[in-house]
Coordinates of C-alpha atoms and ligand atoms in Angstrom, one line a residue:
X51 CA 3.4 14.5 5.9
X52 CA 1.7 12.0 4.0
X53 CA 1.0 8.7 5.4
X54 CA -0.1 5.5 3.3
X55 CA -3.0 3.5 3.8
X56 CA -3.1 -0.2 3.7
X57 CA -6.1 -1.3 1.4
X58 CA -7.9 -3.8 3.1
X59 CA -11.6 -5.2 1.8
X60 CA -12.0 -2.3 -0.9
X61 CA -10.9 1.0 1.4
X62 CA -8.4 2.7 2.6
X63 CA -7.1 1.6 6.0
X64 CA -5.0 3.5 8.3
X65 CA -4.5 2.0 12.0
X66 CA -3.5 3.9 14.8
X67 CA -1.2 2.1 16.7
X68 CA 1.4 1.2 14.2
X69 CA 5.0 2.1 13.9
X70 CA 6.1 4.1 10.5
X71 CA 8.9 4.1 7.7
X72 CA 10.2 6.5 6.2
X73 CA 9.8 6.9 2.3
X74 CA 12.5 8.6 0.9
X75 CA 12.8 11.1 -2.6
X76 CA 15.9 9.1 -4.4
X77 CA 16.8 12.4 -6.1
X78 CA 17.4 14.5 -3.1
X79 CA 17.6 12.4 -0.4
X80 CA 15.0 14.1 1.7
X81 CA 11.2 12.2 3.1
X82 CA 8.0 12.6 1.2
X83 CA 6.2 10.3 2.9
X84 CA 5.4 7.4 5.4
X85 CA 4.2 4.0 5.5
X86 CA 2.9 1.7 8.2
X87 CA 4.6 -1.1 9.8
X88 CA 1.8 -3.7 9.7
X89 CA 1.3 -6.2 12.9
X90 CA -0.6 -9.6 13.4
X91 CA -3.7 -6.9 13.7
X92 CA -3.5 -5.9 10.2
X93 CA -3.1 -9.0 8.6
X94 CA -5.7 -10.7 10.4
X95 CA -7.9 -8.1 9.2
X96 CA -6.9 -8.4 5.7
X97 CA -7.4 -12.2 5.7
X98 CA -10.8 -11.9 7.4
X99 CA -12.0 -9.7 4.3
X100 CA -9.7 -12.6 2.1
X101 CA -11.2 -15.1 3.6
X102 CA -15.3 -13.8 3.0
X103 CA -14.7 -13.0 -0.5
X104 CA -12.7 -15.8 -2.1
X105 CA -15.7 -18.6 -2.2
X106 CA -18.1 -16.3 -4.4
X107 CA -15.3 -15.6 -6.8
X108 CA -14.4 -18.5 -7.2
X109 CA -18.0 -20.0 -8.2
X110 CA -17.7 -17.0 -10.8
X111 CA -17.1 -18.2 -14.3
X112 CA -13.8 -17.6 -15.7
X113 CA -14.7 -15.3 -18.3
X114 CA -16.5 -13.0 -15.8
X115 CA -12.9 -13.1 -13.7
X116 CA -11.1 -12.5 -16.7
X117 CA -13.6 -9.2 -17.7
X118 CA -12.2 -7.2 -14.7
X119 CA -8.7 -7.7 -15.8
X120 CA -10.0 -6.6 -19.5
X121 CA -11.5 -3.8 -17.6
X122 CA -8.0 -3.8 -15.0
X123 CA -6.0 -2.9 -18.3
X124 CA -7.8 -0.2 -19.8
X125 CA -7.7 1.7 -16.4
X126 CA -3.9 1.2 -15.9
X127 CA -3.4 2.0 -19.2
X128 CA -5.2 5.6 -19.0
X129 CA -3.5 6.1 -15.9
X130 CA -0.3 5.2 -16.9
X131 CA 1.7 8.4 -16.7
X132 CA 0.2 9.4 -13.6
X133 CA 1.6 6.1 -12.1
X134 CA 4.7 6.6 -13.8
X135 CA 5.4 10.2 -12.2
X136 CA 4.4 8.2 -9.1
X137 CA 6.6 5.3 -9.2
X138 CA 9.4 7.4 -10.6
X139 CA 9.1 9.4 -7.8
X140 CA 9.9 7.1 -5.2
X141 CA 12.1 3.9 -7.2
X142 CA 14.3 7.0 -8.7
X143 CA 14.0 5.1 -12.3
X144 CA 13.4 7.8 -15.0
X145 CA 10.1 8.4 -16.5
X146 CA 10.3 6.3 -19.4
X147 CA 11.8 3.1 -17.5
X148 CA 8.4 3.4 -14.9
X149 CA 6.3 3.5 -18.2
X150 CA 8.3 0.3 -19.2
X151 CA 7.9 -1.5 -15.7
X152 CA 3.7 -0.8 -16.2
X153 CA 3.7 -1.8 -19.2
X154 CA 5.7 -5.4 -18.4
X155 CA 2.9 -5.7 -16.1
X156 CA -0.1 -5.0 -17.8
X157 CA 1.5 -7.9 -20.3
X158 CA 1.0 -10.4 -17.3
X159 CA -2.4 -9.1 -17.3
X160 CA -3.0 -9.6 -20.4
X161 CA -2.3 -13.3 -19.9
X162 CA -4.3 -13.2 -17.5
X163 CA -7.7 -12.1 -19.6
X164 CA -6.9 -15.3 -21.7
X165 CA -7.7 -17.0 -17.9
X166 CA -10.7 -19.6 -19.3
X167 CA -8.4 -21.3 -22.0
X168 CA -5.8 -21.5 -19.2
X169 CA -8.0 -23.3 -16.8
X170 CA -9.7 -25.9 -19.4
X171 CA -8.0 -29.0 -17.9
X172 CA -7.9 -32.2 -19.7
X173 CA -10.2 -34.8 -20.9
X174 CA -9.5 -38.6 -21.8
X175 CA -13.0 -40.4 -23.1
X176 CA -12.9 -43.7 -22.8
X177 CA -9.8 -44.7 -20.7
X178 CA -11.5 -47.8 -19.7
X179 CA -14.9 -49.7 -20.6
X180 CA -17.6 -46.9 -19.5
X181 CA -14.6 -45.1 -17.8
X182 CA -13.5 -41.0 -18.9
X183 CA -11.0 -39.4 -16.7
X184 CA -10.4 -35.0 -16.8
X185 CA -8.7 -32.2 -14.5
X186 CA -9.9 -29.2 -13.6
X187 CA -7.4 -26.6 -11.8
X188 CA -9.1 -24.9 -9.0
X189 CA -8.0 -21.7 -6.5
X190 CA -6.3 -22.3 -3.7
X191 CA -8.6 -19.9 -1.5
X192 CA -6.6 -17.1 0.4
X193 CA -2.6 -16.3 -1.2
X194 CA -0.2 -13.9 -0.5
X195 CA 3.1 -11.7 -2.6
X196 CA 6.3 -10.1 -1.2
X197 CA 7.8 -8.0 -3.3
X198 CA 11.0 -6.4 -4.1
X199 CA 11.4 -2.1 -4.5
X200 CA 12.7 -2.6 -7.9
X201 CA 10.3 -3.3 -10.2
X202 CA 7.3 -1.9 -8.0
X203 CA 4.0 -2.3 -10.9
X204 CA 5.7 -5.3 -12.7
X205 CA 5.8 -7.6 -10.0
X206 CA 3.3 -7.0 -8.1
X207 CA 1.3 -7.7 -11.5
X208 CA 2.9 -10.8 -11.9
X209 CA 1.4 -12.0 -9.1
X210 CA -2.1 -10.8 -8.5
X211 CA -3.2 -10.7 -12.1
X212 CA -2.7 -14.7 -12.5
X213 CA -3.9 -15.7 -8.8
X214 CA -6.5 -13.6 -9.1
X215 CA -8.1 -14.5 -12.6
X216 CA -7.4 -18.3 -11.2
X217 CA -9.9 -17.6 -8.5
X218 CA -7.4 -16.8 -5.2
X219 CA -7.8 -13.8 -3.0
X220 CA -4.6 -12.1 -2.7
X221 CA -2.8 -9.7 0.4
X222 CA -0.1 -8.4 -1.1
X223 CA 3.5 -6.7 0.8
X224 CA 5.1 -4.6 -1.3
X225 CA 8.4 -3.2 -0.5
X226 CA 8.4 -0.4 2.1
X227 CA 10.4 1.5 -0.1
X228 CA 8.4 2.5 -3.2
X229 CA 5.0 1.1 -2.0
X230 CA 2.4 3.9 -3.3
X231 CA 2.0 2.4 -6.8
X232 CA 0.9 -1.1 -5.6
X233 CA -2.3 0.7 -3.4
X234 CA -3.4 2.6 -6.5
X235 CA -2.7 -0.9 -8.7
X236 CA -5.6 -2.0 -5.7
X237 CA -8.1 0.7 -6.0
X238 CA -7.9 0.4 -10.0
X239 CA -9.1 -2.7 -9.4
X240 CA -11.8 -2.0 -7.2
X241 CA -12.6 0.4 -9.8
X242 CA -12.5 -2.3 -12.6
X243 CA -15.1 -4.5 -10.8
X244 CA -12.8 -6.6 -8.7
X245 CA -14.9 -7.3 -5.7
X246 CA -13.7 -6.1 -2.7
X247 CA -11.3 -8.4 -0.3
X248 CA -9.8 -9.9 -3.3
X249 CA -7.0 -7.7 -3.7
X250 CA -5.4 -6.4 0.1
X251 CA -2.2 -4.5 0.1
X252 CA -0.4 -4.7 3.2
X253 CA 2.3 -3.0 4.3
X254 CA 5.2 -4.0 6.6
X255 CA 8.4 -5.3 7.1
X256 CA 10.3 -8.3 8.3
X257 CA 7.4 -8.4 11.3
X258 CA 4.3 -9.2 8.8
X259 CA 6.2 -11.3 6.4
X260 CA 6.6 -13.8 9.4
X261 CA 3.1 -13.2 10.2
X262 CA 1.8 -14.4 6.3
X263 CA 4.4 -17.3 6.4
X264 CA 3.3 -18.9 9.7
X265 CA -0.3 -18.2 9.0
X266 CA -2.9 -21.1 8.5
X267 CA -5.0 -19.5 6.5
X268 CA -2.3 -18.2 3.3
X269 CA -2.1 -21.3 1.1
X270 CA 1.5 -19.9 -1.1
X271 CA 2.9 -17.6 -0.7
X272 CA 5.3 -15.9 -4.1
X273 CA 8.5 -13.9 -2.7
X274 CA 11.0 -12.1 -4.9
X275 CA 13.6 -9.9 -3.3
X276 CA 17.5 -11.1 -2.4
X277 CA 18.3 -14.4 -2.1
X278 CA 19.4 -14.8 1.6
X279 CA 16.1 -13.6 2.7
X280 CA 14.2 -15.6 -0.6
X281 CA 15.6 -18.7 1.3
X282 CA 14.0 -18.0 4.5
X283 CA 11.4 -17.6 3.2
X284 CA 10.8 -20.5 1.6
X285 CA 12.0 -23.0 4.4
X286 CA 9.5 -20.5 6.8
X287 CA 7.0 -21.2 4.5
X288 CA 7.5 -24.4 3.6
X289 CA 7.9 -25.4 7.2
X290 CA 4.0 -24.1 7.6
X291 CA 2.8 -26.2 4.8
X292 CA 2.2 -23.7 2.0
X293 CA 3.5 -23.7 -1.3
X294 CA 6.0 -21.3 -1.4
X295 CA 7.5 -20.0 -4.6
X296 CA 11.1 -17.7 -3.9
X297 CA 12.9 -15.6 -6.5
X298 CA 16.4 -14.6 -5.2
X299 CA 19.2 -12.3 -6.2
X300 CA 21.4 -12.3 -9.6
X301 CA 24.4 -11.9 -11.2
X302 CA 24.3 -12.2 -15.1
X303 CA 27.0 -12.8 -17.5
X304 CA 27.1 -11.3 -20.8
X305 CA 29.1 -13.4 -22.6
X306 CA 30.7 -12.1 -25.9
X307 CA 32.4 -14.4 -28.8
X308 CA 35.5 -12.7 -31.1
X309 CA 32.5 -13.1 -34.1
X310 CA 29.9 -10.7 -32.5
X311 CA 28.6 -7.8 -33.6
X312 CA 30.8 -4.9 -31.0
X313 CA 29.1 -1.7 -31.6
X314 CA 25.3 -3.8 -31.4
X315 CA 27.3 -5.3 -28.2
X316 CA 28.2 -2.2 -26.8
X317 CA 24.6 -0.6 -27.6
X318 CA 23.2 -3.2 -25.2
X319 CA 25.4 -4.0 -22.7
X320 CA 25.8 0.3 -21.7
X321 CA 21.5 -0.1 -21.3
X322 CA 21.2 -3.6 -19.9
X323 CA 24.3 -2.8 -17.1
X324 CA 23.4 0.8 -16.3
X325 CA 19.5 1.2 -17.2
X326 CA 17.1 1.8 -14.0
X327 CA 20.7 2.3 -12.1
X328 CA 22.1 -1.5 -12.0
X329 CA 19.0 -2.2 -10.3
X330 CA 17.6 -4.8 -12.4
X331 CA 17.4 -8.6 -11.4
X332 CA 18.0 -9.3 -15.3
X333 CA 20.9 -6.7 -15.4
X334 CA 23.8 -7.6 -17.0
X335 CA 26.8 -6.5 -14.1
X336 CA 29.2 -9.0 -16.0
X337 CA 30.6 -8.9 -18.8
X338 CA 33.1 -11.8 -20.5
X339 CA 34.6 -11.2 -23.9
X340 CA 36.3 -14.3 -25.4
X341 CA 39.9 -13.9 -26.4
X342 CA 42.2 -11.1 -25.9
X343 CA 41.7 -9.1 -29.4
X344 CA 37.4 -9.2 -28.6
X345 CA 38.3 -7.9 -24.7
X346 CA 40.7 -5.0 -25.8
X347 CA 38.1 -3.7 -28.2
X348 CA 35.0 -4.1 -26.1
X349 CA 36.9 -2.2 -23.7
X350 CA 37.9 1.0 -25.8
X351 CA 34.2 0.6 -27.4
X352 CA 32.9 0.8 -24.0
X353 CA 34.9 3.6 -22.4
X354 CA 33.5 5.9 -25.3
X355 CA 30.0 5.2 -24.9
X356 CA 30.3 5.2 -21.0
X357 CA 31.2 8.7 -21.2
X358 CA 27.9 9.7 -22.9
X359 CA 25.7 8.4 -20.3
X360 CA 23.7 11.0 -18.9
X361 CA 22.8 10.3 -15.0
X362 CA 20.6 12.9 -13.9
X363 CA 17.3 13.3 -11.1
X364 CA 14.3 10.6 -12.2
X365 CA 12.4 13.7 -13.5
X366 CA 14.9 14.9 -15.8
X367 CA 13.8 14.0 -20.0
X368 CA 18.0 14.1 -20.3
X369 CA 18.5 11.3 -17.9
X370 CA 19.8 7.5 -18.9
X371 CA 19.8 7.2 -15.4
X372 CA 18.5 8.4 -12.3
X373 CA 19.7 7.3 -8.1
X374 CA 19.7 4.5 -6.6
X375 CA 16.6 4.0 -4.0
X376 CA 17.9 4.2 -0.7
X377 CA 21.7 5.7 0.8
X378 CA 21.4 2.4 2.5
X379 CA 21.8 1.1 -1.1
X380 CA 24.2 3.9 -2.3
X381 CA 26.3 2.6 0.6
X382 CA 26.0 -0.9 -0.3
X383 CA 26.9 -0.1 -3.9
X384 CA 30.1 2.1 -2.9
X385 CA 31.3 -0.6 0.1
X386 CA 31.7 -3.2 -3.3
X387 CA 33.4 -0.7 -5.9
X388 CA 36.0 -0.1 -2.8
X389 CA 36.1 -4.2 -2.1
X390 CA 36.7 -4.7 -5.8
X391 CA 39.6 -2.2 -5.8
X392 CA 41.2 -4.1 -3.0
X393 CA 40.7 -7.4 -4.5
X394 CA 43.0 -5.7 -7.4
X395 CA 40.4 -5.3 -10.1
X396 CA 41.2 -2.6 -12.7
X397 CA 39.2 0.6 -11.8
X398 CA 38.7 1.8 -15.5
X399 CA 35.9 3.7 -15.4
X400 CA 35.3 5.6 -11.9
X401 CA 31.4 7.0 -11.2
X402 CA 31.5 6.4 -7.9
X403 CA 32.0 10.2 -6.6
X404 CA 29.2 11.2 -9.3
X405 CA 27.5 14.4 -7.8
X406 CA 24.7 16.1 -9.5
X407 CA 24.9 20.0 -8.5
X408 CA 21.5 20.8 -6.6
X409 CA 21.2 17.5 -5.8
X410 CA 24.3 16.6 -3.7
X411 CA 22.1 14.5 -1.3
X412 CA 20.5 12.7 -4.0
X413 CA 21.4 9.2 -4.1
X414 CA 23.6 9.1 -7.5
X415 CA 26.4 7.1 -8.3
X416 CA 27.9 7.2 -12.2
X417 CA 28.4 4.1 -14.0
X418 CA 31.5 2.2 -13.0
X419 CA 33.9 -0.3 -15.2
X420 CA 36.4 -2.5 -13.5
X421 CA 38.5 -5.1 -16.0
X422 CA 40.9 -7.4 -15.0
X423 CA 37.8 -9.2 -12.4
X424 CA 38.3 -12.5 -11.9
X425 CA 36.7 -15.1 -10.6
X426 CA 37.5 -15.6 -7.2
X427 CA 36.8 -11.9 -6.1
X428 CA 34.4 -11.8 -3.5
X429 CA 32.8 -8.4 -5.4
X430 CA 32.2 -10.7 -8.5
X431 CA 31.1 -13.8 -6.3
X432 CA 28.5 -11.3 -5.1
X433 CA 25.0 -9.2 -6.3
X434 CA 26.2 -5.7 -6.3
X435 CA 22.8 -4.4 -7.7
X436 CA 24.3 -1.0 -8.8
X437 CA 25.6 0.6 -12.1
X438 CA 29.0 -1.2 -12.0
X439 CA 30.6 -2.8 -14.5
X440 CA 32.6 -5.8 -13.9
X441 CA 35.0 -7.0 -17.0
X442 CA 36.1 -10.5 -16.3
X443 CA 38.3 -12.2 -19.5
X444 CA 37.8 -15.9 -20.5
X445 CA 40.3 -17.5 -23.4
X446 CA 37.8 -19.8 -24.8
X447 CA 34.1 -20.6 -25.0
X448 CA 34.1 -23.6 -22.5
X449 CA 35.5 -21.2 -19.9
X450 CA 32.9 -18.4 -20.5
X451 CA 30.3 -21.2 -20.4
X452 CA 31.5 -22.4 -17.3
X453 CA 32.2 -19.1 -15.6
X454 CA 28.5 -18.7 -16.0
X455 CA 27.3 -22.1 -15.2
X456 CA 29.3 -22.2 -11.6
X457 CA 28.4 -18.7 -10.7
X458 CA 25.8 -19.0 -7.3
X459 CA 23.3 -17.2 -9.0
X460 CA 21.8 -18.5 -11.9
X461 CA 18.9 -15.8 -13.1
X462 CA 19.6 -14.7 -16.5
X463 CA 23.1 -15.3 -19.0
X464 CA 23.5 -13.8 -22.9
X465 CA 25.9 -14.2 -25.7
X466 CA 26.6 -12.5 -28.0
X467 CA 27.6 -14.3 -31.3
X468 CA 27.2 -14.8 -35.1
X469 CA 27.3 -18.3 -35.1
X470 CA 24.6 -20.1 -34.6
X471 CA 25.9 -23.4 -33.4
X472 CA 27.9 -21.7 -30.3
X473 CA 24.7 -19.8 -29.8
X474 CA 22.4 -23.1 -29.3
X475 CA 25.3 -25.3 -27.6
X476 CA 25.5 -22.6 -25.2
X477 CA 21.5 -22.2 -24.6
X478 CA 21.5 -25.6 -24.2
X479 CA 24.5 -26.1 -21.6
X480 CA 24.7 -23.3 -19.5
X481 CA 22.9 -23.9 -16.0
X482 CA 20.9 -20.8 -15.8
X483 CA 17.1 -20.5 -16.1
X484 CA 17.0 -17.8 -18.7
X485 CA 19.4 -17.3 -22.1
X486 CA 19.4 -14.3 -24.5
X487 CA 21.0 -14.8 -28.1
X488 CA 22.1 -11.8 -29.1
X489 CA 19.3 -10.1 -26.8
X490 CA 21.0 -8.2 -23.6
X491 CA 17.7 -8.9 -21.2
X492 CA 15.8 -11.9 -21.7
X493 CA 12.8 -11.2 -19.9
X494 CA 10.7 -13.6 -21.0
X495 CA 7.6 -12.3 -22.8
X496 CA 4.2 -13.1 -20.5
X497 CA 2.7 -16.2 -21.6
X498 CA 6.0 -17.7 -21.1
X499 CA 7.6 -18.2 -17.9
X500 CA 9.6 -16.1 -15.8
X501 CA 12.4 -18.1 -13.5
X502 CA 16.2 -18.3 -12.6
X503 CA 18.0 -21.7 -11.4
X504 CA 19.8 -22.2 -8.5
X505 CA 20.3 -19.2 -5.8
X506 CA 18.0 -17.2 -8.1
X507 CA 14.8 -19.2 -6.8
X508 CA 13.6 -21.5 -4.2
X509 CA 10.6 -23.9 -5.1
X510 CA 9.7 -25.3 -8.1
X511 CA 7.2 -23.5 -10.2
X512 CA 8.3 -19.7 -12.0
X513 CA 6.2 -16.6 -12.3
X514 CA 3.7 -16.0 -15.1
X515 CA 2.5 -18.0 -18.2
X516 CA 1.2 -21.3 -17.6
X517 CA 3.5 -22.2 -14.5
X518 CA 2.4 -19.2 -12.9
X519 CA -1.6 -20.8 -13.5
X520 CA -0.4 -24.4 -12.0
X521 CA 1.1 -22.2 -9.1
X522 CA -2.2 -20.5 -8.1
X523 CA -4.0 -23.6 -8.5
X524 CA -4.4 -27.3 -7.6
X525 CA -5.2 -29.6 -9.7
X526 CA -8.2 -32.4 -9.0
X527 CA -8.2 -35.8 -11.6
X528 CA -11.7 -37.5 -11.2
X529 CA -12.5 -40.5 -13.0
X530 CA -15.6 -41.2 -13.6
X531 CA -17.8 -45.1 -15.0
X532 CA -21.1 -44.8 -15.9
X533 CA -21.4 -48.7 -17.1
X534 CA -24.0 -50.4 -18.8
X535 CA -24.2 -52.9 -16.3
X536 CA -22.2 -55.8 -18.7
X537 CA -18.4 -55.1 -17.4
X538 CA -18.7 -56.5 -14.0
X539 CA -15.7 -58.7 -14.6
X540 CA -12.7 -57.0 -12.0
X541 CA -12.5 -58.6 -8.8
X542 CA -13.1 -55.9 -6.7
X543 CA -10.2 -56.8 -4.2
X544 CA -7.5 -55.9 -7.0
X545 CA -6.3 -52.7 -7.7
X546 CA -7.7 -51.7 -10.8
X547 CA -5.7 -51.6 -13.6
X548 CA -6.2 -51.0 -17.6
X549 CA -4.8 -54.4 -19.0
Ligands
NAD200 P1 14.7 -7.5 -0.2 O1 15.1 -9.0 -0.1 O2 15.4 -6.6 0.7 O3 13.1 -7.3 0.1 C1 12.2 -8.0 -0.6 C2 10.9 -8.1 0.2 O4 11.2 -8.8 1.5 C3 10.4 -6.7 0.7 O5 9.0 -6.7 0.6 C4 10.9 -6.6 2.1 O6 10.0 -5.8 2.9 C5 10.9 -8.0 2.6 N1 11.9 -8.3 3.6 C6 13.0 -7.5 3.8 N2 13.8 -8.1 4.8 C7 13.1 -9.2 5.2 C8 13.4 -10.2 6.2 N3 14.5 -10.2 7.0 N4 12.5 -11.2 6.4 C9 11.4 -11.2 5.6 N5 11.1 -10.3 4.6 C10 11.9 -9.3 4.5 O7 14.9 -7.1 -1.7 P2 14.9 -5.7 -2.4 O8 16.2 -5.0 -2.0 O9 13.6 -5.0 -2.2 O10 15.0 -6.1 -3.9 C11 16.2 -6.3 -4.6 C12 16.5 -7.8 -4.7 O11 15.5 -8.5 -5.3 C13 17.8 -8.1 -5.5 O12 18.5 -9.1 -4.8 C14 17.2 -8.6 -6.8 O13 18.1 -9.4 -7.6 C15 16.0 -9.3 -6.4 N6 15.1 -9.5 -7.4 C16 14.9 -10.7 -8.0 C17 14.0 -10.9 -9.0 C18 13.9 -12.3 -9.6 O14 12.9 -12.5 -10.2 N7 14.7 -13.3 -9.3 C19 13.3 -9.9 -9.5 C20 13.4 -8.6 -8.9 C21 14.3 -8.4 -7.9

C-alpha cells in the first residue's frame, strides 16, 4: 500500500516508528493509501530545517521571494489536472470542483508575486525638526498551518504563498484525510526555486497539532477546520504566546426578498448548497425566503431543479456531485437529517438513502430539502456540512436580517434582491464577516480578505490580501534625527512631543 512521506528540508521523509491513518477512496469506500501520525520527533526535525533556512531568506530581496512564486504558478498550473485527478481522488469533489479549488489558490499566489509593493511600509519626512519616521514589516521567523480536508490546494495556498513571500518558513499539517496534494504543492516548490526548509509538510493528527502550539520556536500559527476545535486552538496557542489566527465552522443564510430574481435564485442556491457535497465553509445550507408567496415558489422552483442533480463517483464527467470524504462524515450528515425530522422539520426532498449501483459502499448521500425549519432546532443551530437543505420562513426583512445576524456562526450571508437599498442596509447591518448581493458564494477574490465573525474565527487578522501580509509579519516604526546641531531646545527629561 502506499504510504506518504512527510517533506521535511526539501525530501521526502518517511520515519519508522510512527503510527498510520488510513486514507480512504470516497467513491467506494475502500483504502488507497496511508499516512503517518507525526510525533514530537518529526516536528522537531521539521523546525530544525525551519529554523536553518528562514534567516537567509529573509535577507533575500522581495522581488527574488516573489520570483519563486511567479515560478510556483506556472508549475501548478501545468500540473493542474494531474493534481486535480489527485485531489479528486481522495476529497471525492468532481474533477472540475478540484480544478476550481487550484485555481482559488494559485489566485492567493498570485497576490503573493505582487509581495514587494505589499511590504513597502510607510514614510513620514519631516515629522519633527530633522526628525522622519517609516515601517518596514518583517518575517516572523519559523510559522506553521492546520488545515481542513475540504478545500485541500486552496487553503493550504492561502497560507504558505503569503508567509512565505513575507519571508517566514512554514511546516504545514494538512488534514489526514486528503493530504497527498499538499506534499506535491511542497515539491513544486522545491522545484520552483524555493529553498529547501522553507516549506515542511507534516503530517499528524490531534498529537502534532499540540506539539506546534506549545512549541517555542512557531511564532503563529493559522488554523481552519470546525469551530470547537478552532477555539482550542487559539486559547492553546495563544496561551504559548504566538499569534494565532482560527477560522471555525459555518452556517450561511441565503436570504431571499419577494423582488428577486427566482429562477437566477434557484440556479445558485441548487450549486452553492449541493456543490463539492455541502462541504463548503461558504455553502449556503440555509435558505430564508421573505413572505409566504416568495417561500411557496422557491420551493416548487427548487423541487424541480433538485431532481436534475446528478450525484455520481468524483471521476464521473456526469456528476454535479460526488461523496462525502469520510463514512464518519456520511454518518454525521445522516445522524442531523434524522434529528431534523424529529425536531418536526418538513422532509421535502429525501437523498438521504441515495445509492449509486457499483458503488454501494461509496460514501453518497443525495441532496436533501427540509421546509418548515425553524429557529430553535438544534439541526439548524448547528453545521451539518453535507448536501442538506434547510428551508426556514421569515415574514419580513428585519426578521431574515436578524435570523442571520444571531445565528452562532457568522462566516458568510447572501440576499437576493432587486432593490438596491435593502441590498446595502442589509450589507451594512448584518453581523457576519462576508455578504453576497445577489452572488450565492462570496469568496472574496485574493487581494481582498478572507474572514467570518463570531464562531467562524478566533483572533483578529483574516486570510489573504493585505491582512494576511500584517499576519505574517511584524511591524518595526523607527524614528530617526539627523539635526543640524541648532534644535537643541527639548529638555531632555520631558517626553518628547510634536507641539
Ligand atoms: P477539523 O476541525 O476536523 O480538522 C481541521 C484540522 O484540525 C485538521 O488538520 C485536523 O487534523 C486537525 N484536528 C482534528 N482534530 C483535532 C483536535 N482535537 N485537536 C487539534 N487539531 C485537530 O475540520 P475538517 O473536518 O477537516 O474541516 C471541516 C471544517 O472546517 C468545517 O467545520 C468547515 O466549516 C471548516 N472550514 C472553515 C473555513 C473557514 O475559513 N472558516 C474554511 C474551510 C473549512
Amino acid at each position: 500500500m502506499r504510504t506518504l512521506p512527510h517533506f521535511i528540508n526539501g525530501e521526502e521523509v518517511n520515519l519508522s516508528d510512527e503510527k498510520h491513518a488510513q486514507i480512504f477512496c470516497p467513491n467506494t469506500g475502500t483504502v488507497q493509501a496511508q499516512v503517518p501520525l507525526g510525533t514530537h520527533a518529526t516536528l522537531e526535525s521539521a523546525v530544525a530545517a525551519a529554523r536553518e533556512a528562514q534567516m537567509a531568506w529573509a535577507a533575500t530581496n522581495p522581488q527574488r521571494r516573489a520570483r519563486v512564486m511567479f515560478n510556483f504558478k506556472a508549475l501548478v498550473e501545468a500540473n493542474k489536472d494531474r493534481l486535480a485527478k489527485l485531489l479528486s481522488s481522495e476529497h471525492g469533489k468532481v474533477f472540475s470542483d478540484a480544478q476550481g479549488d487550484i485555481q482559488r489558490g494559485l489566485e492567493v499566489i498570485e497576490f503573493a508575486c505582487g509581495i514587494p509593493h505589499a511590504l513597502k511600509g510607510e514614510y513620514t519626512e519631516g515629522a519633527g525638526p530633522g526628525i522622519d519616521v517609516y515601517s518596514m514589516r518583517q518575517p516572523l521567523g519559523v510559522v506553521a498551518g492546520i488545515t481542513p480536508f475540504n478545500f485541500p490546494a486552496m487553503i493550504p495556498m492561502w497560507m504558505f504563498g503569503v508567509a512565505i513571500a513575507c519571508g517566514n518558513a512554514f511546516i504545514l499539517k494538512p488534514s489526514e484525510r486528503d493530504p497527498s496534494v499538499p506534499v506535491e504543492l511542497a515539491k513544486l516548490m522545491i522545484e520552483a526555486g524555493l529553498p529547501p526548509g522553507l516549506l515542511n509538510v507534516v503530517h499528524g493528527d490531534k498529537e502534532i497539532v499540540g506539539c506546534i502550539l506549545d512549541h517555542p520556536d512557531i511564532k503563529a500559527v493559522s488554523f481552519v477546520g470546525s469551530s470547537d476545535i478552532a477555539h482550542a486552538v487559539y486559547e492553546r496557542g495563544a496561551r504559548a504566546g504566538k499569534r494565532v489566527q482560527a477560522m471555525g465552522g459555518a452556517k450561511n443564510h441565503g436570504i431571499i426578498m419577494p423582488d428577486a430574481d427566482l429562477n437566477q435564485v434557484v440556479k445558485d442556491l441548487v450549486g452553492a448548497a449541493f456543490g463539492s457535497a455541502g462541504e463548503r465553509c461558504m455553502a449556503l445550507p440555509v435558505v430564508v425566503p421573505v413572505g409566504e408567496d416568495t417561500a411557496n415558489a422557491l420551493r416548487e422552483k427548487l423541487i424541480a431543479a433538485m431532481k436534475q442533480i446528478v450525484v455520481a463517483p468524483s471521476d464521473d464527467p456526469k456528476a454535479d456531485y460526488g461523496p462525502v470524504v469520510t463514512a464518519q462524515h456520511k454518518a454525521r450528515i445522516s445522524h442531523y437529517i434524522d434529528l431534523a425530522i424529529k425536531e418536526g422539520a418538513e422532509l421535502v426532498y429525501d437523498g438521504s438513502k441515495h445509492t449509486i449501483p457499483g458503488n454501494t459502499d461509496g460514501y453518497f448521500i443525495g441532496p436533501t430539502f427540509f421546509d418548515k425549519v425553524t429557529a430553535s432546532m438544534q439541526s439548524y443551530q448547528e453545521e451539518i456540512f453535507g448536501p442538506v437543505l434547510q428551508m426556514v420562513r421569515a415574514n419580513s426583512f428585519n426578521e431574515a436580517l436578524q435570523l442571520a445576524s444571531e445565528h452562532q456562526y457568522g462566516n458568510g450571508v447572501a440576499i437576493y434582491t432587486r432593490n438596491g437599498h435593502a441590498a446595502r442596509e442589509f450589507a451594512r447591518r448584518v453581523n457576519v464577516g462576508m455578504v453576497g448581493i445577489n452572488v450565492p458564494i462570496p469568496v472574496p477574490v485574493a487581494y481582498h480578505t478572507f474572514g467570518g465573525w463570531k464562531r467562524s474565527s478566533f483572533g483578529d487578522t483574516n486570510q489573504h490580501g493585505m491582512e494576511g501580509v500584517k499576519f505574517w509579519t511584524k511591524v518595526k516604526t523607527i524614528t530617526q534625527r539627523w539635526p543640524d546641531g541648532t534644535d537643541n531646545d527639548n529638555n531632555a527629561f520631558d517626553i518628547p512631543t510634536m507641539g
